[in-house]
C-alpha cells in the first residue's frame, strides 16, 4: 500500500492506494474521471450557483411555479425512448448501501430491482465508496461472495438475482480524495464513471445496459447536464445512445414543477421518475424556509395522504405515463420488528402505504428491508394484475394539479414529544454517519440522510418562525439547547457509555447544536459532516 498522493493521468488520489483501490482506479477509470471532470465540472459549478439564486428568490417571497418559458414542452406531444425489456417490471425495488453482504442479500431478496446506494443510505467514506464499486462490479459479474468473519455464514448470489441500478451521489457532494487540476472531483461523476467503466462490458455481454438512479435534481438544466454526461460517455466508448438509462428522483420542491422538462431533457436515456418522499419533505422545508405560512408539523404526521404529498404523487404518475415513462413510488421508512404483534402492525402500515401509491397509479415501490418485499409485492401484484406496470393509468380525467395544490400548507401539531424525538434521531443518525454508516435502524424506523434532514431542519424552522409546541412552549435556541442536553443523556443511557464515547456522539452533538441554532439553514447536513469523515 502506498501512502502518498498518487498521480494517474492528472488525477490526484489523495488517499492510500490499497489492493482494492488498485483494482478500482485503473488507468482507464482515472482517464474517464479526469475527462468527465474537465468537461463537466465548470457547468456543474454554474448549476450549483443557479440553485443559490433560485433559493434567494424563494427567500425573498417568490414561490416555485411551472415555468412559462417551457410551456411548449409541457403542451406538445412527445414520448421518452422505449423502456428496455428488463426495466418494464419494477414492482418492488429494495434499496441499501453498497456493503458486500447487503449487496448480496438485496440481490437475493424477493424483488425485481436492487437500488445500490452511494447516496442517502451511504456515508461516503473513501473506503466505503471504493469498496462499493468493487462489490457492484463483482455483483454484475455474478461472482460476488462474502463470509461473515463472526458467524462464518457464507453469502453468494442465488439463481435469479434482482436487476442492479446504482444511485450516485447528489450534485452538491464533492470527493475530497480526488482532484483534477488541483480541484475536487464531483462525487456524482466519480460514482458514475467508476460504475460505468467497470460494468459496461459485462452488462453488454448480458445483453443489457448500465442503469442509474439520479438523486436530488432541482431543475431541467441539471437533467440536461446529466444527459450530456451520458452522451459524452456513450460516444467515447462507442456504444449506442440509450445504453445508459436513468431513473430520476423527484425529491426537491423545485423539480416537481419541471417534471415534463426533466423527462424531455433526458428523453433518450430516462425510463422513470421516482417519488423520493423524504428528501421532498426536506426540500419543502428548505425551499420555503422563509415562508411563515408553510411551516411543517411533527415529522410523524407528514404522511403521503397529506394533500400536498398526494398531489405530488398523482402529478408524477400523470406526467410520467403521458410520456411513456414509469412512475415509481417511494419508501415507507418501516422495518420489520422482532415481536410478532408489532410486526403485524408494521406490515399493515406498509400495506396501507403501498395501497395508496398503487391506487394513484405508481408502477412500483421501494422497501428498505427484505422482510417487507413480499408484503409490498402482494399489493403491487393486486393492482398490476398480469401487466408488468400501470403505464395504461393516464389519470386524464383528473382535475389539473396546480401549483397551489403542491404548495399547500400541511396541518398537524408540533409537539414536545415530536421535538424530542427529532433531536434523538438526528443525534444518533449523525453519529452513525460520521462513523461511516449511512443507514441505521432507530426506534424501529429506517433512518438515512433524507429522513434525518427532516428531523434537524424541522427544529431549525420552528426556531426561526417562533413556533410554539402544543404544550404552549415557545421553540427557541435556548429551549433546543437544553432539550439537546437532556435527550443526549437519554441516548447515552440507551446506547451505553462506551458506544457514546467511541462512536462520535459528542461530535454529532456539537454539529447538531451548531446547524440547528445557525441563523441560516445549512443546505445539507452531510456537507459539514463530510469534513469529519476520514
Ligand atoms: C429516503 C431514502 O433514500 S430510502 C433509501 C435509502 N435507505 C435504504 O436503502 C435503507 C436500507 N436498509 C438498511 O440499511 C437496513 O434495513 C437497516 C439499517 C434499516 C436495518 O438493518 P438491520 O438492523 O441490519 O436489519 P436486520 O437486523 O433486521 O437485518 C436482517 C437481515 O436482513 C439484511 N438486510 C436488512 N436490510 C437490508 C437491505 N436493505 N438490503 C439487503 N439486506 C438487508 C441484513 O443484512 C440482515 O442479513 P443477515 O441476516 O444475513 O445478517
Ligand atoms: O431518496 C429517497 C427519498 O425519499 O429521499
Ligand atoms: Mg433521497
XYZ file of C-alpha atoms and ligand atoms in Angstrom:
591
model
C 0.000 0.000 0.000
C 1.337 3.443 -0.849
C 0.649 6.324 1.457
C 1.382 9.253 -0.747
C -0.582 11.209 -3.260
C -0.777 9.226 -6.477
C -0.918 10.926 -9.864
C -2.638 8.967 -12.585
C -3.408 10.783 -15.820
C -3.623 14.124 -13.974
C -5.989 12.627 -11.412
C -4.580 13.132 -7.934
C -5.694 10.448 -5.497
C -5.228 11.867 -2.004
C -5.544 8.569 -0.193
C -3.589 5.388 0.316
C -3.839 3.036 -2.655
C -4.545 -0.423 -1.265
C -5.291 -3.508 -3.331
C -8.993 -2.548 -3.604
C -8.210 0.946 -4.861
C -5.652 -0.577 -7.285
C -8.438 -2.568 -8.901
C -10.873 0.321 -8.979
C -8.550 3.114 -10.147
C -7.290 1.525 -13.333
C -5.661 3.760 -15.951
C -8.903 3.819 -17.964
C -11.003 4.651 -14.935
C -8.712 7.523 -13.981
C -8.774 8.820 -17.539
C -12.582 8.793 -17.626
C -12.924 10.586 -14.286
C -10.401 13.187 -15.421
C -12.066 13.782 -18.777
C -15.574 13.991 -17.361
C -14.445 16.356 -14.626
C -12.684 18.673 -17.072
C -15.614 18.622 -19.462
C -18.495 18.958 -16.983
C -17.293 20.478 -13.705
C -17.446 24.116 -14.867
C -21.096 23.759 -15.890
C -21.887 21.943 -12.671
C -20.492 24.890 -10.720
C -22.843 27.186 -12.639
C -25.772 24.881 -11.921
C -24.971 24.913 -8.213
C -24.801 28.714 -8.315
C -28.205 28.715 -10.049
C -29.599 26.727 -7.104
C -28.470 29.504 -4.767
C -30.017 32.177 -6.997
C -33.340 30.326 -7.119
C -33.275 29.939 -3.335
C -32.607 33.672 -2.944
C -35.804 34.350 -4.934
C -37.799 31.958 -2.745
C -36.315 33.544 0.374
C -37.413 36.939 -0.918
C -41.017 35.727 -1.093
C -41.392 34.074 -4.520
C -42.996 30.638 -4.706
C -41.926 27.855 -7.078
C -44.202 27.552 -10.120
C -44.428 25.927 -13.540
C -42.069 27.726 -15.928
C -43.628 29.997 -18.561
C -40.615 29.602 -20.878
C -41.064 25.813 -21.181
C -44.847 25.760 -21.649
C -44.319 24.418 -25.149
C -42.581 21.296 -23.797
C -45.455 20.700 -21.369
C -48.119 21.229 -24.011
C -46.650 19.383 -27.001
C -46.741 15.681 -27.844
C -43.601 13.651 -27.353
C -42.559 10.436 -25.625
C -39.403 9.214 -23.957
C -37.451 6.389 -25.626
C -38.959 2.907 -25.297
C -38.293 1.274 -21.925
C -35.878 -1.701 -22.181
C -37.425 -5.125 -21.504
C -35.598 -5.662 -18.214
C -36.877 -2.354 -16.810
C -40.553 -2.847 -17.676
C -41.489 -4.584 -14.447
C -40.136 -2.853 -11.334
C -42.993 -3.546 -8.964
C -40.778 -3.896 -5.885
C -37.323 -2.409 -5.505
C -35.130 -2.876 -2.453
C -32.598 -0.197 -1.599
C -29.497 -0.339 0.521
C -25.891 0.688 0.944
C -23.118 -0.877 -1.105
C -21.562 -3.080 1.641
C -20.713 -6.523 0.331
C -23.118 -8.552 2.484
C -26.007 -6.133 1.966
C -25.463 -6.169 -1.804
C -25.775 -9.960 -1.872
C -28.786 -10.001 0.451
C -30.511 -7.320 -1.584
C -29.920 -9.047 -4.895
C -31.305 -12.271 -3.409
C -34.416 -10.603 -1.961
C -37.880 -11.208 -3.370
C -37.757 -8.049 -5.508
C -37.313 -7.062 -9.143
C -34.631 -4.415 -8.623
C -31.889 -3.573 -6.143
C -31.005 0.096 -5.991
C -27.416 0.080 -4.750
C -26.956 3.339 -2.945
C -23.952 5.673 -2.896
C -26.367 8.353 -1.648
C -28.922 8.649 1.199
C -28.030 5.210 2.637
C -24.260 5.539 2.307
C -21.822 7.579 4.358
C -19.244 8.372 1.661
C -16.079 7.281 3.439
C -13.254 6.701 0.993
C -13.129 3.040 1.878
C -16.908 2.697 1.538
C -17.209 4.280 -1.888
C -14.179 2.472 -3.303
C -15.092 -0.967 -1.941
C -18.677 -0.352 -3.028
C -17.533 -0.123 -6.649
C -15.753 -3.438 -6.396
C -18.795 -5.011 -4.770
C -21.037 -3.840 -7.598
C -18.559 -4.970 -10.243
C -18.489 -8.439 -8.692
C -22.272 -8.415 -8.390
C -22.668 -7.750 -12.118
C -20.104 -10.465 -12.870
C -22.124 -12.824 -10.675
C -19.004 -13.727 -8.692
C -19.712 -11.762 -5.543
C -19.459 -13.728 -2.305
C -18.814 -12.966 1.342
C -18.122 -14.900 4.517
C -19.103 -13.209 7.749
C -15.976 -13.293 9.941
C -18.092 -13.501 13.121
C -20.768 -16.041 12.234
C -18.877 -17.884 9.483
C -22.039 -17.598 7.363
C -21.313 -17.649 3.639
C -23.161 -15.411 1.193
C -23.434 -15.859 -2.596
C -25.945 -14.954 -5.290
C -28.940 -17.162 -5.932
C -30.025 -18.229 -9.426
C -32.255 -15.291 -10.182
C -30.812 -12.129 -8.649
C -32.582 -8.776 -8.889
C -31.644 -6.201 -11.514
C -28.975 -3.786 -10.328
C -29.350 0.002 -10.529
C -26.702 2.248 -8.967
C -27.630 5.532 -7.281
C -24.788 8.046 -7.479
C -24.141 10.862 -5.023
C -26.041 14.152 -5.287
C -24.540 17.028 -7.274
C -23.712 19.041 -4.138
C -21.193 16.488 -2.823
C -17.522 16.616 -3.742
C -14.998 13.815 -3.351
C -12.182 15.238 -1.253
C -9.792 12.374 -2.048
C -9.779 13.062 -5.791
C -8.540 16.169 -7.533
C -8.294 17.121 -11.169
C -6.212 20.202 -11.956
C -5.985 20.967 -8.250
C -9.749 20.977 -7.574
C -12.056 18.334 -6.151
C -13.987 15.939 -8.349
C -17.801 15.898 -8.121
C -18.765 12.792 -6.109
C -21.515 12.075 -8.645
C -19.034 11.949 -11.531
C -16.694 9.659 -9.606
C -19.542 7.229 -8.834
C -20.914 7.405 -12.367
C -17.567 6.973 -14.129
C -16.417 4.073 -11.975
C -19.712 2.205 -12.149
C -19.893 2.697 -15.913
C -16.358 1.695 -16.724
C -16.277 -1.384 -14.524
C -19.606 -2.730 -15.723
C -20.232 -1.698 -19.315
C -18.528 -4.748 -20.851
C -20.328 -7.211 -18.603
C -23.697 -5.504 -18.953
C -23.364 -5.564 -22.736
C -22.394 -9.226 -22.599
C -25.606 -9.781 -20.637
C -27.476 -8.012 -23.458
C -28.459 -5.044 -21.350
C -27.404 -1.508 -20.401
C -25.896 0.370 -17.480
C -28.589 1.724 -15.186
C -28.541 4.648 -12.759
C -30.737 6.460 -10.266
C -30.109 10.244 -10.196
C -30.890 11.959 -6.876
C -31.851 15.458 -5.696
C -32.095 17.210 -9.075
C -33.520 20.699 -8.807
C -34.019 21.732 -12.441
C -34.292 20.519 -16.018
C -30.935 22.164 -16.735
C -29.400 19.684 -14.275
C -31.159 16.868 -16.142
C -29.682 18.181 -19.401
C -26.252 18.187 -17.769
C -26.660 14.511 -16.954
C -27.909 13.804 -20.465
C -24.749 15.388 -21.851
C -22.575 13.370 -19.435
C -24.286 10.181 -20.662
C -23.973 11.109 -24.364
C -20.328 12.056 -23.990
C -19.540 8.757 -22.251
C -21.502 6.689 -24.767
C -19.657 8.394 -27.599
C -16.234 7.892 -26.002
C -16.937 4.190 -25.577
C -18.591 3.748 -28.978
C -21.824 2.394 -27.510
C -25.341 3.242 -28.659
C -27.192 6.248 -27.276
C -29.544 4.792 -24.656
C -27.090 2.194 -23.398
C -27.104 4.248 -20.218
C -30.559 4.555 -18.652
C -31.635 6.712 -15.757
C -34.420 6.952 -13.228
C -34.654 10.452 -11.793
C -35.805 11.036 -8.242
C -38.251 13.886 -7.986
C -37.326 14.755 -4.445
C -36.959 18.502 -4.419
C -39.788 21.007 -4.466
C -38.395 22.979 -7.444
C -38.107 19.774 -9.521
C -41.784 18.837 -9.150
C -42.593 21.889 -11.286
C -40.228 20.694 -14.040
C -41.069 17.007 -14.416
C -42.055 17.248 -18.083
C -38.924 19.252 -18.790
C -36.719 16.748 -16.929
C -38.205 13.859 -18.900
C -37.748 15.824 -22.110
C -34.128 16.780 -21.375
C -33.253 13.140 -20.750
C -35.709 11.633 -23.246
C -33.182 9.271 -24.883
C -31.949 7.989 -21.515
C -34.748 8.225 -18.995
C -37.046 5.371 -18.045
C -38.801 6.609 -14.907
C -39.297 9.238 -12.264
C -39.482 8.284 -8.603
C -41.220 9.950 -5.654
C -38.345 10.386 -3.201
C -40.721 11.479 -0.491
C -38.229 12.028 2.358
C -35.936 14.407 0.544
C -39.034 16.015 -0.955
C -40.359 16.835 2.511
C -36.923 18.139 3.489
C -36.824 20.224 0.322
C -40.298 21.630 1.066
C -38.904 22.864 4.398
C -35.711 24.201 2.821
C -37.242 25.856 -0.238
C -39.977 27.537 1.799
C -37.819 28.210 4.839
C -38.688 31.910 4.933
C -42.421 31.359 4.399
C -44.068 31.562 7.807
C -47.360 30.167 6.488
C -45.820 26.863 5.384
C -44.008 25.570 8.459
C -44.369 21.796 8.796
C -45.727 19.990 11.876
C -44.153 16.923 13.548
C -42.407 14.678 11.050
C -44.573 11.718 12.160
C -47.759 13.294 10.802
C -46.355 14.350 7.408
C -47.535 11.224 5.594
C -48.294 10.558 1.943
C -52.022 11.032 2.446
C -51.492 14.724 3.263
C -52.926 16.734 0.353
C -49.645 18.359 -0.746
C -47.872 14.989 -0.898
C -50.743 13.184 -2.556
C -50.833 15.909 -5.238
C -47.117 15.304 -5.857
C -47.622 11.563 -6.264
C -50.619 11.969 -8.599
C -48.923 14.587 -10.764
C -45.812 12.423 -11.070
C -47.892 9.440 -12.232
C -49.840 11.516 -14.716
C -46.751 13.237 -16.132
C -44.749 10.028 -16.487
C -47.466 7.919 -18.054
C -48.344 10.596 -20.597
C -44.730 10.427 -21.786
C -44.279 6.637 -21.666
C -42.088 6.659 -18.552
C -42.638 4.614 -15.399
C -43.755 6.304 -12.170
C -42.021 4.753 -9.196
C -43.289 5.143 -5.646
C -41.093 5.679 -2.621
C -40.013 4.387 0.735
C -42.188 3.701 3.753
C -39.407 4.028 6.317
C -40.560 0.984 8.257
C -38.533 -2.102 9.048
C -39.718 -5.426 10.480
C -39.981 -5.854 14.249
C -38.925 -8.987 16.124
C -42.164 -9.064 18.155
C -44.877 -10.791 16.024
C -47.702 -8.476 17.139
C -45.640 -5.382 16.447
C -44.578 -6.830 13.143
C -48.179 -7.420 12.141
C -48.893 -3.741 12.751
C -45.844 -2.756 10.702
C -46.859 -4.933 7.773
C -50.344 -3.406 7.906
C -48.816 0.079 7.719
C -46.612 -0.938 4.784
C -49.641 -2.398 3.019
C -51.637 0.809 3.525
C -48.772 2.959 2.249
C -48.269 0.815 -0.855
C -52.036 0.699 -1.491
C -52.082 4.487 -1.647
C -49.263 4.515 -4.184
C -50.624 1.692 -6.317
C -54.095 3.310 -6.364
C -52.547 6.539 -7.581
C -51.085 4.560 -10.492
C -47.466 4.034 -9.465
C -45.716 1.190 -11.294
C -43.559 0.065 -8.417
C -42.358 0.918 -4.965
C -39.413 0.761 -2.566
C -38.745 -1.318 0.516
C -35.906 -0.819 2.988
C -35.647 -4.418 4.155
C -36.031 -7.898 2.578
C -38.652 -8.721 5.214
C -41.063 -6.246 3.600
C -40.649 -7.334 -0.010
C -43.490 -9.864 -0.112
C -45.908 -7.521 1.652
C -45.255 -4.715 -0.819
C -45.238 -7.250 -3.670
C -48.708 -8.541 -2.764
C -50.158 -5.030 -3.073
C -48.465 -4.321 -6.384
C -49.422 -7.765 -7.741
C -53.037 -6.985 -6.939
C -53.023 -3.668 -8.792
C -50.825 -4.698 -11.728
C -52.614 -7.997 -12.347
C -50.991 -9.707 -15.312
C -49.412 -6.464 -16.550
C -45.781 -5.510 -15.821
C -46.720 -1.948 -14.857
C -49.573 0.582 -14.838
C -48.496 2.683 -17.828
C -52.114 2.490 -19.009
C -53.260 4.563 -15.997
C -53.251 8.030 -17.552
C -55.300 9.941 -14.973
C -56.657 12.015 -17.873
C -59.957 12.727 -16.135
C -58.235 14.267 -13.088
C -58.585 17.931 -12.310
C -55.215 19.537 -13.075
C -52.785 19.506 -10.148
C -52.000 23.164 -9.559
C -49.043 24.949 -8.002
C -51.340 25.773 -5.072
C -52.038 22.034 -4.565
C -48.321 21.249 -4.475
C -47.507 24.097 -2.119
C -50.401 23.908 0.293
C -49.631 24.018 3.979
C -49.677 20.771 5.934
C -51.854 20.577 9.030
C -50.818 18.849 12.238
C -49.360 19.590 15.632
C -45.852 20.426 16.740
C -45.391 18.548 19.980
C -42.765 18.279 22.680
C -42.577 14.529 22.013
C -42.074 15.224 18.300
C -39.295 17.715 19.003
C -37.514 15.435 21.457
C -37.773 12.511 19.013
C -36.349 14.686 16.242
C -33.394 15.533 18.483
C -32.641 11.937 19.463
C -32.999 10.690 15.875
C -30.835 13.431 14.356
C -28.193 12.958 17.049
C -27.969 9.193 16.611
C -28.079 9.367 12.838
C -25.326 11.978 12.641
C -23.117 9.951 14.999
C -23.643 6.894 12.777
C -22.931 8.856 9.594
C -19.719 10.326 10.963
C -18.761 6.775 11.998
C -19.226 5.587 8.407
C -22.777 4.157 8.479
C -25.286 5.899 6.243
C -28.396 3.939 7.169
C -29.390 2.714 10.613
C -32.437 1.439 12.488
C -33.559 3.950 15.139
C -36.698 3.396 17.241
C -37.988 0.846 14.733
C -37.583 3.025 11.657
C -35.052 3.128 8.877
C -33.148 6.393 9.169
C -30.984 7.736 6.386
C -29.622 11.083 5.225
C -33.007 12.236 3.914
C -35.090 11.318 6.970
C -32.516 12.821 9.351
C -32.529 16.078 7.363
C -36.238 16.444 8.127
C -35.643 15.957 11.839
C -32.980 18.623 12.156
C -34.432 21.101 9.614
C -37.874 20.990 11.288
C -36.438 22.245 14.567
C -34.434 24.948 12.789
C -37.624 26.093 11.070
C -39.664 26.115 14.285
C -36.991 28.253 15.968
C -36.793 30.687 13.044
C -40.530 31.240 12.921
C -41.035 31.414 16.673
C -43.458 28.473 16.672
C -44.961 27.141 19.884
C -45.374 23.487 20.754
C -48.825 22.107 21.550
C -47.989 22.429 25.269
C -47.509 26.187 24.835
C -43.697 26.215 24.997
C -42.069 28.639 22.551
C -39.388 26.939 20.470
C -36.200 28.959 20.906
C -32.492 28.295 20.550
C -32.261 28.086 24.339
C -35.101 25.561 24.587
C -33.487 23.457 21.885
C -30.068 23.584 23.583
C -31.491 22.453 26.918
C -33.560 19.685 25.293
C -30.473 18.581 23.373
C -28.576 18.193 26.656
C -31.448 16.217 28.164
C -32.020 13.987 25.146
C -28.280 13.367 24.808
C -28.393 11.887 28.314
C -31.317 9.674 27.274
C -29.404 8.465 24.220
C -26.266 7.892 26.296
C -28.285 5.624 28.575
C -29.860 3.837 25.601
C -26.617 3.159 23.722
C -24.309 2.825 26.739
C -21.346 4.951 27.798
C -18.811 3.009 25.689
C -20.709 3.390 22.449
C -21.328 7.039 23.271
C -17.623 7.634 23.831
C -16.377 5.624 20.857
C -18.895 6.340 18.131
C -18.726 10.077 17.606
C -21.741 11.088 19.695
C -20.039 14.176 21.161
C -19.024 15.350 17.693
C -22.539 14.727 16.421
C -23.983 16.671 19.336
C -21.759 19.692 18.653
C -22.620 19.625 14.969
C -26.346 19.292 15.630
C -26.207 22.230 18.037
C -24.301 24.348 15.515
C -26.513 23.681 12.494
C -29.812 23.922 14.370
C -29.009 27.244 16.026
C -27.326 28.809 12.964
C -29.141 31.812 11.502
C -29.025 30.319 8.009
C -30.206 26.783 7.264
C -27.217 24.627 6.327
C -28.025 23.273 2.828
C -27.276 19.632 3.653
C -26.141 18.200 6.986
C -23.797 15.936 5.027
C -21.727 18.943 3.919
C -20.311 19.894 7.349
C -20.420 16.243 8.433
C -18.230 15.257 5.456
C -15.416 17.367 6.913
C -15.457 14.944 9.856
C -15.115 11.811 7.687
C -11.640 10.337 7.171
C -35.021 8.063 1.831
C -34.276 7.080 1.049
O -33.390 7.412 0.327
S -34.635 5.440 1.206
C -33.241 4.629 0.500
C -32.097 4.597 1.403
N -32.330 3.741 2.533
C -32.062 2.421 2.456
O -31.556 1.990 1.455
C -32.442 1.533 3.609
C -31.652 0.259 3.607
N -31.918 -0.535 4.779
C -30.969 -0.821 5.682
O -29.858 -0.354 5.559
C -31.324 -1.737 6.805
O -32.531 -2.391 6.556
C -31.440 -1.049 8.175
C -30.130 -0.375 8.529
C -32.538 -0.003 8.149
C -31.769 -2.112 9.210
O -30.760 -3.048 9.121
P -30.527 -4.215 10.190
O -30.701 -3.651 11.545
O -29.261 -4.927 9.853
O -31.723 -5.159 9.885
P -31.899 -6.657 10.379
O -31.011 -6.963 11.532
O -33.349 -6.870 10.556
O -31.403 -7.466 9.099
C -31.708 -8.821 8.896
C -31.016 -9.268 7.641
O -31.552 -8.543 6.535
C -30.486 -7.900 5.835
N -30.962 -6.617 5.347
C -31.641 -5.662 6.030
N -31.904 -4.628 5.209
C -31.384 -4.935 4.006
C -31.347 -4.250 2.765
N -31.914 -3.053 2.600
N -30.716 -4.854 1.750
C -30.159 -6.072 1.903
N -30.174 -6.777 3.050
C -30.781 -6.201 4.086
C -29.391 -7.726 6.843
O -28.158 -7.606 6.164
C -29.516 -8.993 7.656
O -28.889 -10.042 6.943
P -28.239 -11.321 7.682
O -29.355 -11.989 8.412
O -27.692 -12.121 6.574
O -27.193 -10.788 8.606
O -34.327 9.068 -1.829
C -35.436 8.963 -1.421
C -36.033 9.872 -0.518
O -37.177 9.635 -0.096
O -35.352 10.861 -0.187
Mg -33.464 10.995 -1.229
